PDB file of C-alpha atoms and ligand atoms in Angstrom:
ATOM      1  CA  MET A   1       4.905  -3.409   1.469  1.00 98.00           C
ATOM      2  CA  ALA A   2       6.814  -4.917  -1.436  1.00 98.00           C
ATOM      3  CA  ALA A   3       4.251  -7.279  -2.911  1.00 98.00           C
ATOM      4  CA  ARG A   4       1.242  -9.438  -2.267  1.00 98.00           C
ATOM      5  CA  SER A   5       2.287 -12.928  -1.182  1.00 98.00           C
ATOM      6  CA  ASN A   6       0.873 -14.544  -4.309  1.00 98.00           C
ATOM      7  CA  GLU A   7       2.861 -12.267  -6.616  1.00 98.00           C
ATOM      8  CA  VAL A   8       6.155 -13.855  -5.565  1.00 98.00           C
ATOM      9  CA  GLY A   9       7.019 -17.440  -6.481  1.00 98.00           C
ATOM     10  CA  GLU A  10      10.197 -19.422  -7.067  1.00 98.00           C
ATOM     11  CA  GLN A  11      11.120 -17.461 -10.207  1.00 98.00           C
ATOM     12  CA  PRO A  12      12.269 -13.805 -10.123  1.00 98.00           C
ATOM     13  CA  PHE A  13       9.727 -11.051  -9.593  1.00 98.00           C
ATOM     14  CA  ALA A  14      10.971  -7.500 -10.274  1.00 98.00           C
ATOM     15  CA  ARG A  15       9.644  -4.336  -8.674  1.00 98.00           C
ATOM     16  CA  THR A  16      11.118  -0.892  -8.115  1.00 98.00           C
ATOM     17  CA  LEU A  17      10.682   0.284  -4.519  1.00 98.00           C
ATOM     18  CA  LEU A  18      11.879   3.668  -3.258  1.00 97.00           C
ATOM     19  CA  ASP A  19      13.793   4.205  -6.499  1.00 98.00           C
ATOM     20  CA  THR A  20      15.624   0.907  -5.899  1.00 98.00           C
ATOM     21  CA  PRO A  21      15.281  -1.974  -8.381  1.00 98.00           C
ATOM     22  CA  VAL A  22      14.516  -5.084  -6.320  1.00 98.00           C
ATOM     23  CA  VAL A  23      14.204  -8.740  -7.324  1.00 98.00           C
ATOM     24  CA  LEU A  24      12.167 -11.057  -5.098  1.00 98.00           C
ATOM     25  CA  PHE A  25      11.955 -14.845  -5.197  1.00 98.00           C
ATOM     26  CA  ARG A  26      11.254 -17.753  -2.872  1.00 98.00           C
ATOM     27  CA  GLN A  27      13.581 -20.343  -1.447  1.00 98.00           C
ATOM     28  CA  PRO A  28      12.444 -23.995  -1.657  1.00 97.00           C
ATOM     29  CA  SER A  29      11.393 -23.503   2.004  1.00 98.00           C
ATOM     30  CA  GLY A  30       9.019 -20.716   0.894  1.00 98.00           C
ATOM     31  CA  ALA A  31      11.087 -17.960   2.540  1.00 97.00           C
ATOM     32  CA  VAL A  32      11.199 -14.770   0.474  1.00 98.00           C
ATOM     33  CA  VAL A  33      14.558 -13.365  -0.660  1.00 98.00           C
ATOM     34  CA  ALA A  34      14.870  -9.742  -1.792  1.00 98.00           C
ATOM     35  CA  MET A  35      18.010  -8.361  -3.394  1.00 98.00           C
ATOM     36  CA  LEU A  36      19.187  -5.492  -5.523  1.00 98.00           C
ATOM     37  CA  ASP A  37      18.087  -6.270  -9.075  1.00 98.00           C
ATOM     38  CA  ARG A  38      21.522  -5.558 -10.523  1.00 98.00           C
ATOM     39  CA  CYS A  39      24.283  -8.052 -11.177  1.00 98.00           C
ATOM     40  CA  PRO A  40      27.654  -6.794  -9.844  1.00 97.00           C
ATOM     41  CA  HIS A  41      29.403  -7.979 -13.056  1.00 97.00           C
ATOM     42  CA  ARG A  42      27.984  -5.886 -15.901  1.00 97.00           C
ATOM     43  CA  PHE A  43      24.849  -4.704 -14.122  1.00 98.00           C
ATOM     44  CA  ALA A  44      22.291  -6.884 -15.885  1.00 98.00           C
ATOM     45  CA  PRO A  45      18.945  -7.083 -14.104  1.00 98.00           C
ATOM     46  CA  LEU A  46      19.102 -10.317 -12.120  1.00 98.00           C
ATOM     47  CA  SER A  47      15.341 -10.597 -12.593  1.00 98.00           C
ATOM     48  CA  ALA A  48      16.074 -11.470 -16.251  1.00 98.00           C
ATOM     49  CA  GLY A  49      17.773 -14.637 -15.008  1.00 98.00           C
ATOM     50  CA  LYS A  50      16.453 -17.858 -13.522  1.00 98.00           C
ATOM     51  CA  VAL A  51      16.237 -19.309 -10.023  1.00 98.00           C
ATOM     52  CA  SER A  52      17.144 -22.883  -9.337  1.00 97.00           C
ATOM     53  CA  GLU A  53      17.232 -24.415  -5.844  1.00 96.00           C
ATOM     54  CA  GLY A  54      16.911 -20.971  -4.328  1.00 96.00           C
ATOM     55  CA  ARG A  55      19.935 -19.540  -6.188  1.00 98.00           C
ATOM     56  CA  ILE A  56      19.536 -16.859  -8.826  1.00 98.00           C
ATOM     57  CA  LYS A  57      21.584 -17.182 -12.013  1.00 98.00           C
ATOM     58  CA  CYS A  58      22.298 -14.008 -13.985  1.00 98.00           C
ATOM     59  CA  GLY A  59      20.903 -14.230 -17.515  1.00 98.00           C
ATOM     60  CA  TYR A  60      23.903 -12.419 -19.039  1.00 98.00           C
ATOM     61  CA  HIS A  61      27.039 -14.460 -18.131  1.00 97.00           C
ATOM     62  CA  GLY A  62      25.725 -16.943 -15.604  1.00 97.00           C
ATOM     63  CA  LEU A  63      27.122 -15.887 -12.228  1.00 97.00           C
ATOM     64  CA  GLU A  64      24.969 -17.479  -9.510  1.00 98.00           C
ATOM     65  CA  PHE A  65      24.055 -15.908  -6.170  1.00 98.00           C
ATOM     66  CA  ASP A  66      22.626 -17.510  -3.044  1.00 98.00           C
ATOM     67  CA  ALA A  67      19.959 -16.139  -0.704  1.00 98.00           C
ATOM     68  CA  LEU A  68      22.578 -14.027   1.110  1.00 97.00           C
ATOM     69  CA  GLY A  69      23.597 -12.392  -2.174  1.00 98.00           C
ATOM     70  CA  GLN A  70      26.938 -14.211  -2.191  1.00 97.00           C
ATOM     71  CA  CYS A  71      28.217 -15.432  -5.568  1.00 97.00           C
ATOM     72  CA  VAL A  72      28.440 -19.215  -5.283  1.00 97.00           C
ATOM     73  CA  HIS A  73      29.151 -20.190  -8.874  1.00 96.00           C
ATOM     74  CA  ASN A  74      31.280 -18.673 -11.625  1.00 95.00           C
ATOM     75  CA  PRO A  75      30.958 -20.600 -14.910  1.00 95.00           C
ATOM     76  CA  PHE A  76      34.332 -19.269 -16.159  1.00 94.00           C
ATOM     77  CA  SER A  77      36.563 -20.124 -13.235  1.00 91.00           C
ATOM     78  CA  ARG A  78      36.597 -21.808  -9.857  1.00 90.00           C
ATOM     79  CA  ALA A  79      37.569 -18.503  -8.297  1.00 91.00           C
ATOM     80  CA  ILE A  80      34.764 -16.298  -7.011  1.00 93.00           C
ATOM     81  CA  PRO A  81      35.731 -12.621  -7.232  1.00 90.00           C
ATOM     82  CA  GLY A  82      35.628 -10.903  -3.837  1.00 88.00           C
ATOM     83  CA  LYS A  83      33.272  -8.207  -5.112  1.00 91.00           C
ATOM     84  CA  ALA A  84      30.762 -10.747  -6.423  1.00 93.00           C
ATOM     85  CA  ARG A  85      28.096  -9.993  -3.855  1.00 96.00           C
ATOM     86  CA  VAL A  86      24.644  -8.483  -4.231  1.00 98.00           C
ATOM     87  CA  PRO A  87      23.051  -6.386  -1.460  1.00 97.00           C
ATOM     88  CA  THR A  88      20.028  -8.129   0.074  1.00 97.00           C
ATOM     89  CA  PHE A  89      17.116  -6.674   2.021  1.00 96.00           C
ATOM     90  CA  ALA A  90      15.225  -7.972   5.041  1.00 94.00           C
ATOM     91  CA  THR A  91      11.710  -9.239   4.277  1.00 95.00           C
ATOM     92  CA  PHE A  92       8.853 -10.381   6.442  1.00 95.00           C
ATOM     93  CA  GLU A  93       5.680 -12.118   5.323  1.00 96.00           C
ATOM     94  CA  GLN A  94       2.438 -11.593   7.186  1.00 96.00           C
ATOM     95  CA  ASP A  95      -1.272 -11.332   6.330  1.00 97.00           C
ATOM     96  CA  LYS A  96      -0.727 -12.330   2.663  1.00 98.00           C
ATOM     97  CA  ALA A  97       1.721  -9.449   2.170  1.00 98.00           C
ATOM     98  CA  ILE A  98       5.509  -9.252   1.858  1.00 98.00           C
ATOM     99  CA  TRP A  99       7.097  -6.382   3.767  1.00 97.00           C
ATOM    100  CA  ILE A 100      10.603  -5.130   3.102  1.00 96.00           C
ATOM    101  CA  TRP A 101      13.185  -2.999   4.879  1.00 94.00           C
ATOM    102  CA  LEU A 102      15.367  -1.144   2.364  1.00 94.00           C
ATOM    103  CA  GLY A 103      17.479   0.779   4.873  1.00 84.00           C
ATOM    104  CA  THR A 104      20.667  -0.369   6.502  1.00 78.00           C
ATOM    105  CA  ALA A 105      19.813  -0.599  10.212  1.00 74.00           C
ATOM    106  CA  GLY A 106      16.439  -2.323  10.372  1.00 74.00           C
ATOM    107  CA  PRO A 107      13.826  -1.981  13.095  1.00 76.00           C
ATOM    108  CA  ASP A 108      14.299  -4.207  16.168  1.00 75.00           C
ATOM    109  CA  SER A 109      11.034  -6.023  15.622  1.00 80.00           C
ATOM    110  CA  THR A 110       8.207  -6.323  13.155  1.00 85.00           C
ATOM    111  CA  ASP A 111       5.620  -5.300  15.769  1.00 87.00           C
ATOM    112  CA  SER A 112       5.050  -1.987  14.035  1.00 85.00           C
ATOM    113  CA  ILE A 113       3.600  -3.638  10.910  1.00 94.00           C
ATOM    114  CA  ALA A 114      -0.154  -3.093  11.148  1.00 94.00           C
ATOM    115  CA  ARG A 115      -2.145  -6.345  11.003  1.00 96.00           C
ATOM    116  CA  LEU A 116      -4.674  -7.033   8.249  1.00 98.00           C
ATOM    117  CA  PRO A 117      -6.892  -9.812   9.660  1.00 98.00           C
ATOM    118  CA  HIS A 118      -9.597  -9.295   7.023  1.00 98.00           C
ATOM    119  CA  HIS A 119      -7.210 -10.862   4.480  1.00 98.00           C
ATOM    120  CA  MET A 120      -7.641 -14.269   6.136  1.00 97.00           C
ATOM    121  CA  ASP A 121     -11.023 -14.171   7.895  1.00 98.00           C
ATOM    122  CA  PRO A 122     -13.112 -17.136   6.620  1.00 98.00           C
ATOM    123  CA  GLN A 123     -16.274 -15.172   7.434  1.00 98.00           C
ATOM    124  CA  LEU A 124     -15.327 -12.556   4.849  1.00 98.00           C
ATOM    125  CA  ARG A 125     -14.918 -12.473   1.067  1.00 98.00           C
ATOM    126  CA  CYS A 126     -11.811 -10.371   0.400  1.00 98.00           C
ATOM    127  CA  LEU A 127     -10.751  -8.977  -2.979  1.00 98.00           C
ATOM    128  CA  PHE A 128      -7.241  -7.753  -3.756  1.00 98.00           C
ATOM    129  CA  GLY A 129      -6.056  -5.166  -6.265  1.00 98.00           C
ATOM    130  CA  TYR A 130      -3.236  -2.869  -7.222  1.00 98.00           C
ATOM    131  CA  THR A 131      -3.084   0.571  -8.822  1.00 98.00           C
ATOM    132  CA  LEU A 132       0.141   2.189  -9.965  1.00 98.00           C
ATOM    133  CA  THR A 133      -0.383   5.910  -9.448  1.00 98.00           C
ATOM    134  CA  LYS A 134       1.889   8.435 -11.132  1.00 98.00           C
ATOM    135  CA  ALA A 135       1.856  10.732  -8.120  1.00 97.00           C
ATOM    136  CA  ASP A 136       3.862  11.343  -4.944  1.00 96.00           C
ATOM    137  CA  TYR A 137       2.769   8.765  -2.333  1.00 97.00           C
ATOM    138  CA  ARG A 138       1.934  11.580   0.090  1.00 96.00           C
ATOM    139  CA  LEU A 139      -0.750  12.837  -2.309  1.00 97.00           C
ATOM    140  CA  VAL A 140      -2.307   9.369  -2.351  1.00 97.00           C
ATOM    141  CA  GLY A 141      -2.124   9.406   1.474  1.00 97.00           C
ATOM    142  CA  ASP A 142      -3.847  12.825   1.590  1.00 96.00           C
ATOM    143  CA  ASN A 143      -6.641  11.349  -0.493  1.00 97.00           C
ATOM    144  CA  LEU A 144      -7.088   8.399   1.878  1.00 97.00           C
ATOM    145  CA  MET A 145      -7.047  10.544   5.027  1.00 96.00           C
ATOM    146  CA  ASP A 146      -9.639  12.898   3.554  1.00 94.00           C
ATOM    147  CA  LEU A 147     -12.783  11.050   2.511  1.00 94.00           C
ATOM    148  CA  SER A 148     -14.642  14.338   1.970  1.00 93.00           C
ATOM    149  CA  HIS A 149     -13.588  14.069  -1.683  1.00 94.00           C
ATOM    150  CA  THR A 150     -16.204  11.291  -2.006  1.00 94.00           C
ATOM    151  CA  MET A 151     -18.753  14.053  -2.567  1.00 92.00           C
ATOM    152  CA  MET A 152     -17.176  15.153  -5.831  1.00 94.00           C
ATOM    153  CA  LEU A 153     -15.284  12.109  -7.002  1.00 95.00           C
ATOM    154  CA  HIS A 154     -17.189   8.966  -6.000  1.00 94.00           C
ATOM    155  CA  PRO A 155     -20.893   9.008  -6.940  1.00 90.00           C
ATOM    156  CA  ALA A 156     -21.260   5.277  -6.157  1.00 87.00           C
ATOM    157  CA  PHE A 157     -20.170   5.876  -2.544  1.00 86.00           C
ATOM    158  CA  GLY A 158     -22.811   8.535  -1.961  1.00 85.00           C
ATOM    159  CA  GLY A 159     -21.591  11.432  -4.104  1.00 87.00           C
ATOM    160  CA  MET A 160     -23.283  14.699  -3.108  1.00 89.00           C
ATOM    161  CA  ASP A 161     -25.086  12.922  -0.245  1.00 88.00           C
ATOM    162  CA  TYR A 162     -21.733  12.250   1.437  1.00 90.00           C
ATOM    163  CA  VAL A 163     -21.664  15.220   3.842  1.00 90.00           C
ATOM    164  CA  PRO A 164     -20.116  13.806   7.018  1.00 92.00           C
ATOM    165  CA  LYS A 165     -19.281  15.206  10.433  1.00 95.00           C
ATOM    166  CA  PHE A 166     -15.540  14.848  10.693  1.00 94.00           C
ATOM    167  CA  SER A 167     -13.470  14.132  13.770  1.00 94.00           C
ATOM    168  CA  TYR A 168      -9.847  13.280  14.303  1.00 94.00           C
ATOM    169  CA  SER A 169      -8.156  11.350  17.087  1.00 95.00           C
ATOM    170  CA  GLU A 170      -4.948   9.552  17.856  1.00 95.00           C
ATOM    171  CA  GLU A 171      -4.329   6.339  19.800  1.00 95.00           C
ATOM    172  CA  PRO A 172      -1.460   5.944  22.295  1.00 94.00           C
ATOM    173  CA  ASP A 173       0.427   3.692  19.853  1.00 90.00           C
ATOM    174  CA  GLY A 174       0.454   6.490  17.267  1.00 89.00           C
ATOM    175  CA  THR A 175      -2.425   5.182  15.113  1.00 95.00           C
ATOM    176  CA  MET A 176      -4.160   8.197  13.574  1.00 96.00           C
ATOM    177  CA  ILE A 177      -7.923   7.991  13.140  1.00 97.00           C
ATOM    178  CA  CYS A 178     -10.242   9.997  10.905  1.00 96.00           C
ATOM    179  CA  ASP A 179     -13.961   9.456  11.553  1.00 96.00           C
ATOM    180  CA  TYR A 180     -16.730  10.446   9.169  1.00 96.00           C
ATOM    181  CA  ARG A 181     -20.314  10.131  10.387  1.00 96.00           C
ATOM    182  CA  ILE A 182     -23.470  10.851   8.449  1.00 94.00           C
ATOM    183  CA  ALA A 183     -26.729  10.707  10.435  1.00 92.00           C
ATOM    184  CA  GLU A 184     -28.969  10.284   7.413  1.00 92.00           C
ATOM    185  CA  MET A 185     -28.317   9.762   3.743  1.00 91.00           C
ATOM    186  CA  PRO A 186     -30.121   7.972   0.909  1.00 89.00           C
ATOM    187  CA  HIS A 187     -28.938   4.388   0.437  1.00 85.00           C
ATOM    188  CA  PRO A 188     -26.608   4.590  -2.611  1.00 78.00           C
ATOM    189  CA  SER A 189     -28.029   1.478  -4.312  1.00 78.00           C
ATOM    190  CA  ALA A 190     -31.361   0.553  -2.642  1.00 79.00           C
ATOM    191  CA  PRO A 191     -34.758   1.801  -3.938  1.00 81.00           C
ATOM    192  CA  ALA A 192     -35.508   5.516  -3.487  1.00 84.00           C
ATOM    193  CA  GLY A 193     -36.640   6.399   0.024  1.00 86.00           C
ATOM    194  CA  THR A 194     -34.278   3.955   1.762  1.00 88.00           C
ATOM    195  CA  VAL A 195     -32.356   5.952   4.342  1.00 92.00           C
ATOM    196  CA  ILE A 196     -29.198   4.909   6.159  1.00 93.00           C
ATOM    197  CA  SER A 197     -26.758   6.293   8.664  1.00 94.00           C
ATOM    198  CA  HIS A 198     -23.153   5.843   7.638  1.00 94.00           C
ATOM    199  CA  TRP A 199     -19.824   5.722   9.446  1.00 96.00           C
ATOM    200  CA  ASP A 200     -16.344   5.550   7.929  1.00 97.00           C
ATOM    201  CA  ARG A 201     -13.319   5.097  10.165  1.00 98.00           C
ATOM    202  CA  MET A 202      -9.889   5.399   8.546  1.00 98.00           C
ATOM    203  CA  ARG A 203      -6.839   4.368  10.598  1.00 98.00           C
ATOM    204  CA  TRP A 204      -3.295   5.154   9.543  1.00 98.00           C
ATOM    205  CA  ASN A 205      -0.087   3.483  10.672  1.00 96.00           C
ATOM    206  CA  ALA A 206       3.326   4.652   9.572  1.00 94.00           C
ATOM    207  CA  PRO A 207       4.584   4.675   7.009  1.00 94.00           C
ATOM    208  CA  GLY A 208       1.856   3.801   4.528  1.00 97.00           C
ATOM    209  CA  THR A 209      -0.854   1.484   5.892  1.00 98.00           C
ATOM    210  CA  PHE A 210      -4.426   2.763   5.863  1.00 98.00           C
ATOM    211  CA  ARG A 211      -7.268   0.569   7.152  1.00 98.00           C
ATOM    212  CA  LEU A 212     -10.860   1.623   6.539  1.00 98.00           C
ATOM    213  CA  GLU A 213     -13.984   0.274   8.151  1.00 98.00           C
ATOM    214  CA  SER A 214     -17.266   1.435   6.590  1.00 96.00           C
ATOM    215  CA  ARG A 215     -20.642   0.696   8.175  1.00 96.00           C
ATOM    216  CA  SER A 216     -24.105   1.536   6.853  1.00 94.00           C
ATOM    217  CA  THR A 217     -27.148   1.065   9.077  1.00 94.00           C
ATOM    218  CA  LEU A 218     -30.740   1.252   7.842  1.00 92.00           C
ATOM    219  CA  THR A 219     -32.715   3.921   9.711  1.00 88.00           C
ATOM    220  CA  GLY A 220     -34.520   2.298  12.611  1.00 85.00           C
ATOM    221  CA  SER A 221     -32.192  -0.670  12.746  1.00 89.00           C
ATOM    222  CA  SER A 222     -29.540  -1.180  15.411  1.00 86.00           C
ATOM    223  CA  GLU A 223     -27.246  -3.507  13.442  1.00 87.00           C
ATOM    224  CA  PRO A 224     -25.315  -2.334  10.360  1.00 88.00           C
ATOM    225  CA  ASP A 225     -26.702  -3.926   7.194  1.00 87.00           C
ATOM    226  CA  PHE A 226     -23.491  -3.372   5.263  1.00 92.00           C
ATOM    227  CA  VAL A 227     -19.915  -3.551   6.551  1.00 96.00           C
ATOM    228  CA  LEU A 228     -16.879  -3.143   4.357  1.00 97.00           C
ATOM    229  CA  ILE A 229     -13.330  -3.561   5.634  1.00 98.00           C
ATOM    230  CA  SER A 230     -10.498  -2.457   3.423  1.00 98.00           C
ATOM    231  CA  ALA A 231      -6.770  -1.810   3.432  1.00 98.00           C
ATOM    232  CA  HIS A 232      -4.881   0.707   1.328  1.00 98.00           C
ATOM    233  CA  ILE A 233      -1.118   0.357   1.434  1.00 98.00           C
ATOM    234  CA  LEU A 234       1.275   2.794  -0.187  1.00 98.00           C
ATOM    235  CA  THR A 235       4.906   2.248  -1.095  1.00 98.00           C
ATOM    236  CA  PRO A 236       6.750   4.778  -3.240  1.00 98.00           C
ATOM    237  CA  GLU A 237       7.934   3.245  -6.495  1.00 98.00           C
ATOM    238  CA  THR A 238       9.966   6.359  -7.250  1.00 97.00           C
ATOM    239  CA  SER A 239       9.870   9.883  -5.858  1.00 94.00           C
ATOM    240  CA  SER A 240       7.007  10.630  -8.243  1.00 95.00           C
ATOM    241  CA  THR A 241       5.131   7.312  -8.618  1.00 98.00           C
ATOM    242  CA  SER A 242       3.413   5.108  -6.024  1.00 98.00           C
ATOM    243  CA  HIS A 243       2.438   1.489  -5.607  1.00 98.00           C
ATOM    244  CA  TYR A 244      -1.066   1.400  -4.225  1.00 98.00           C
ATOM    245  CA  PHE A 245      -1.984  -2.078  -2.929  1.00 98.00           C
ATOM    246  CA  TRP A 246      -5.615  -2.429  -1.897  1.00 98.00           C
ATOM    247  CA  SER A 247      -7.961  -5.042  -0.502  1.00 98.00           C
ATOM    248  CA  SER A 248     -11.642  -4.937   0.345  1.00 98.00           C
ATOM    249  CA  ALA A 249     -13.791  -7.438   2.216  1.00 98.00           C
ATOM    250  CA  VAL A 250     -17.507  -7.939   2.836  1.00 97.00           C
ATOM    251  CA  HIS A 251     -19.276 -10.660   4.834  1.00 97.00           C
ATOM    252  CA  LYS A 252     -19.234 -13.946   2.919  1.00 97.00           C
ATOM    253  CA  ASP A 253     -23.056 -13.942   2.744  1.00 96.00           C
ATOM    254  CA  ASP A 254     -23.355 -10.318   1.630  1.00 95.00           C
ATOM    255  CA  SER A 255     -25.523  -9.832  -1.458  1.00 93.00           C
ATOM    256  CA  LEU A 256     -22.738  -7.830  -3.158  1.00 94.00           C
ATOM    257  CA  SER A 257     -21.216 -10.167  -5.762  1.00 96.00           C
ATOM    258  CA  ASP A 258     -17.448 -10.330  -6.223  1.00 98.00           C
ATOM    259  CA  GLY A 259     -17.899  -9.018  -9.782  1.00 98.00           C
ATOM    260  CA  ASP A 260     -19.883  -5.948  -8.707  1.00 96.00           C
ATOM    261  CA  HIS A 261     -17.596  -5.396  -5.712  1.00 97.00           C
ATOM    262  CA  MET A 262     -14.478  -5.454  -7.907  1.00 98.00           C
ATOM    263  CA  ALA A 263     -16.073  -3.195 -10.537  1.00 97.00           C
ATOM    264  CA  MET A 264     -16.930  -0.663  -7.813  1.00 96.00           C
ATOM    265  CA  LEU A 265     -13.352  -0.648  -6.470  1.00 97.00           C
ATOM    266  CA  VAL A 266     -11.704  -0.408  -9.891  1.00 98.00           C
ATOM    267  CA  GLN A 267     -14.041   2.436 -10.839  1.00 97.00           C
ATOM    268  CA  ALA A 268     -13.189   4.370  -7.643  1.00 97.00           C
ATOM    269  CA  PHE A 269      -9.442   3.744  -7.427  1.00 97.00           C
ATOM    270  CA  ASP A 270      -8.409   3.442 -11.086  1.00 98.00           C
ATOM    271  CA  HIS A 271     -10.896   5.740 -12.811  1.00 98.00           C
ATOM    272  CA  GLU A 272     -11.731   8.354 -10.163  1.00 98.00           C
ATOM    273  CA  ASP A 273      -8.892   8.747  -7.600  1.00 98.00           C
ATOM    274  CA  LYS A 274      -5.919   7.923  -9.839  1.00 98.00           C
ATOM    275  CA  PRO A 275      -6.554  10.471 -12.655  1.00 98.00           C
ATOM    276  CA  MET A 276      -7.247  13.239 -10.117  1.00 98.00           C
ATOM    277  CA  LEU A 277      -4.118  12.488  -8.058  1.00 98.00           C
ATOM    278  CA  GLU A 278      -1.955  12.309 -11.174  1.00 98.00           C
ATOM    279  CA  ALA A 279      -3.373  15.642 -12.378  1.00 98.00           C
ATOM    280  CA  VAL A 280      -2.714  17.224  -8.945  1.00 97.00           C
ATOM    281  CA  HIS A 281       0.857  15.917  -9.042  1.00 96.00           C
ATOM    282  CA  ARG A 282       1.390  17.441 -12.501  1.00 96.00           C
ATOM    283  CA  ARG A 283      -0.105  20.762 -11.411  1.00 95.00           C
ATOM    284  CA  MET A 284       2.212  20.932  -8.393  1.00 94.00           C
ATOM    285  CA  GLY A 285       5.124  20.708 -10.822  1.00 88.00           C
ATOM    286  CA  ALA A 286       8.591  20.333  -9.417  1.00 81.00           C
ATOM    287  CA  ASN A 287       7.616  21.416  -5.907  1.00 82.00           C
ATOM    288  CA  LEU A 288       6.128  18.410  -4.144  1.00 82.00           C
ATOM    289  CA  ASP A 289       6.324  20.012  -0.705  1.00 86.00           C
ATOM    290  CA  LEU A 290       2.617  20.711  -0.314  1.00 90.00           C
ATOM    291  CA  LEU A 291       2.880  23.003   2.693  1.00 89.00           C
ATOM    292  CA  ALA A 292       5.573  25.114   1.022  1.00 90.00           C
ATOM    293  CA  LEU A 293       2.998  25.887  -1.678  1.00 92.00           C
ATOM    294  CA  ASP A 294       0.810  27.514   1.002  1.00 93.00           C
ATOM    295  CA  PRO A 295      -2.454  25.648   0.282  1.00 94.00           C
ATOM    296  CA  ILE A 296      -5.835  26.655   1.709  1.00 95.00           C
ATOM    297  CA  LEU A 297      -6.509  24.354   4.657  1.00 94.00           C
ATOM    298  CA  LEU A 298     -10.075  23.165   5.332  1.00 92.00           C
ATOM    299  CA  PRO A 299     -11.178  21.438   8.575  1.00 89.00           C
ATOM    300  CA  MET A 300     -11.090  17.951   7.054  1.00 87.00           C
ATOM    301  CA  ASP A 301      -7.453  18.450   6.060  1.00 93.00           C
ATOM    302  CA  ALA A 302      -6.512  17.943   9.732  1.00 92.00           C
ATOM    303  CA  GLY A 303      -5.775  14.237   9.309  1.00 93.00           C
ATOM    304  CA  SER A 304      -3.671  14.482   6.182  1.00 94.00           C
ATOM    305  CA  ILE A 305      -1.678  17.458   7.469  1.00 95.00           C
ATOM    306  CA  ARG A 306      -0.887  15.670  10.742  1.00 95.00           C
ATOM    307  CA  LEU A 307       0.055  12.576   8.799  1.00 95.00           C
ATOM    308  CA  ARG A 308       2.487  14.602   6.691  1.00 95.00           C
ATOM    309  CA  ARG A 309       4.036  16.198   9.788  1.00 94.00           C
ATOM    310  CA  LYS A 310       4.379  12.828  11.461  1.00 95.00           C
ATOM    311  CA  LEU A 311       6.017  11.326   8.371  1.00 94.00           C
ATOM    312  CA  GLN A 312       8.409  14.246   8.195  1.00 94.00           C
ATOM    313  CA  ALA A 313       9.393  13.745  11.847  1.00 94.00           C
ATOM    314  CA  LEU A 314       9.877   9.996  11.334  1.00 91.00           C
ATOM    315  CA  ILE A 315      12.015  10.556   8.255  1.00 91.00           C
ATOM    316  CA  ALA A 316      14.138  13.139  10.110  1.00 93.00           C
ATOM    317  CA  ARG A 317      14.564  10.765  13.063  1.00 89.00           C
ATOM    318  CA  GLU A 318      15.562   7.889  10.818  1.00 84.00           C
ATOM    319  CA  SER A 319      17.967  10.038   8.810  1.00 84.00           C
ATOM    320  CA  ASN A 320      19.707  11.016  12.053  1.00 80.00           C
ATOM    321  CA  THR A 321      20.108   7.468  13.273  1.00 70.00           C
ATOM    322  CA  ASN A 322      21.371   5.971   9.998  1.00 57.00           C
TER     323      ASN A 322
HETATM  324  S1  FES B   1      26.147  -9.254 -15.982  1.00 90.97           S
HETATM  325 FE1  FES B   1      25.665 -10.833 -14.619  1.00 90.97          FE
HETATM  326  S2  FES B   1      27.075 -12.359 -14.998  1.00 90.97           S
HETATM  327 FE2  FES B   1      27.636 -10.788 -16.329  1.00 90.97          FE
HETATM  328 FE1  FE2 B   2     -11.107   8.249  -3.244  1.00 90.97          FE
END
C-alpha cells in the first residue's frame, strides 16, 4: 500500500517506499500516477514541482513530464532529450487505498490484494490512521501476528486478563489465521463484575495486509455486544522504517464515540506498540534476521514465524523470476 486514497490529490504527494522516493498525483480523470521522485536532469525531487493538467513540472528548471514519465515540454528548446524520461510504477486503487507495484514485472492481476470492505460499509463507522515506525516491517508484522503481547502492553484491551487459547490455521488461498479465544474475562470498560468471552481473529495476506476481527460477548448472551473490524497494512519505508496504515470500524450505532475510539487506537499503536518495536529494533542492532539470532520460541510465535518463512519464500521466488 502506497497511501490512503484521500492523501493523494492533483498536486504532488511524496512518500518513500521500499527505499525508493516516489511521487504520486492524480490525473484530471482521477487516475493515480506514481513515478520516481527524481528529475532526470539534475535530480531535483519532482514532488517539489507542480502538476497542471496531469503533467508534472519540475520545480528546478521546468521540464514537464506526462503520466507515462515522458518529458513533453522543455522550456529551453523544442528538442526533448532522449533520456528525459522518469520511471513510473503501476498503481491500483481499491477500498480507499492506493496500491503500488515497484518491481519490474508486475503480477498478472490484482486479485491477490486483500479486500477491506469495512472501509466502505455504511453500517460501520470507520476511522483511519497512520503510524511511522522506526523498525523493520517484519517486527511490526510479528507484533500483529502475536496478540499475546496485549497482556503486557495494552491495558485498555484487557491487559493481564488477556490470557487466550491460541490456535493457528491456514486457508487454501494462503491466508494465515491466528485465533485467540478467552472463555471468560472481565469487561475492560464496563462496571466491575461484568464478564465477557472474547475472540480475536487475525488474518494475514502477503505481503503486508493484516485484518483483525474482535468480538466480545457478554456471558449468557449469544450475540456479541461489541465487534471491531480493523486493518493493519505494512509497507517498508526503508529497510529499517515502516509505514503502518491502520483502520478500525465499529457498528454505526455503537456507544463508542469516534473520539474515544481514536484515542484508544492512538494510545495502543503510537504510545504502546511503536516505542516497544523501535526499542526491539535498536536492540537487535545490525542483524535484523530474527531467526539467525536464535530467539526463544513460545507457542504463540507460531504465526509470526510461519509468516516470516512464507515471506522469505515469496521474496526468493520473486528474486528468481525478475
Ligand atoms: S532538475 Fe528538473 S528540470 Fe532541472
Ligand atoms: Fe499491539
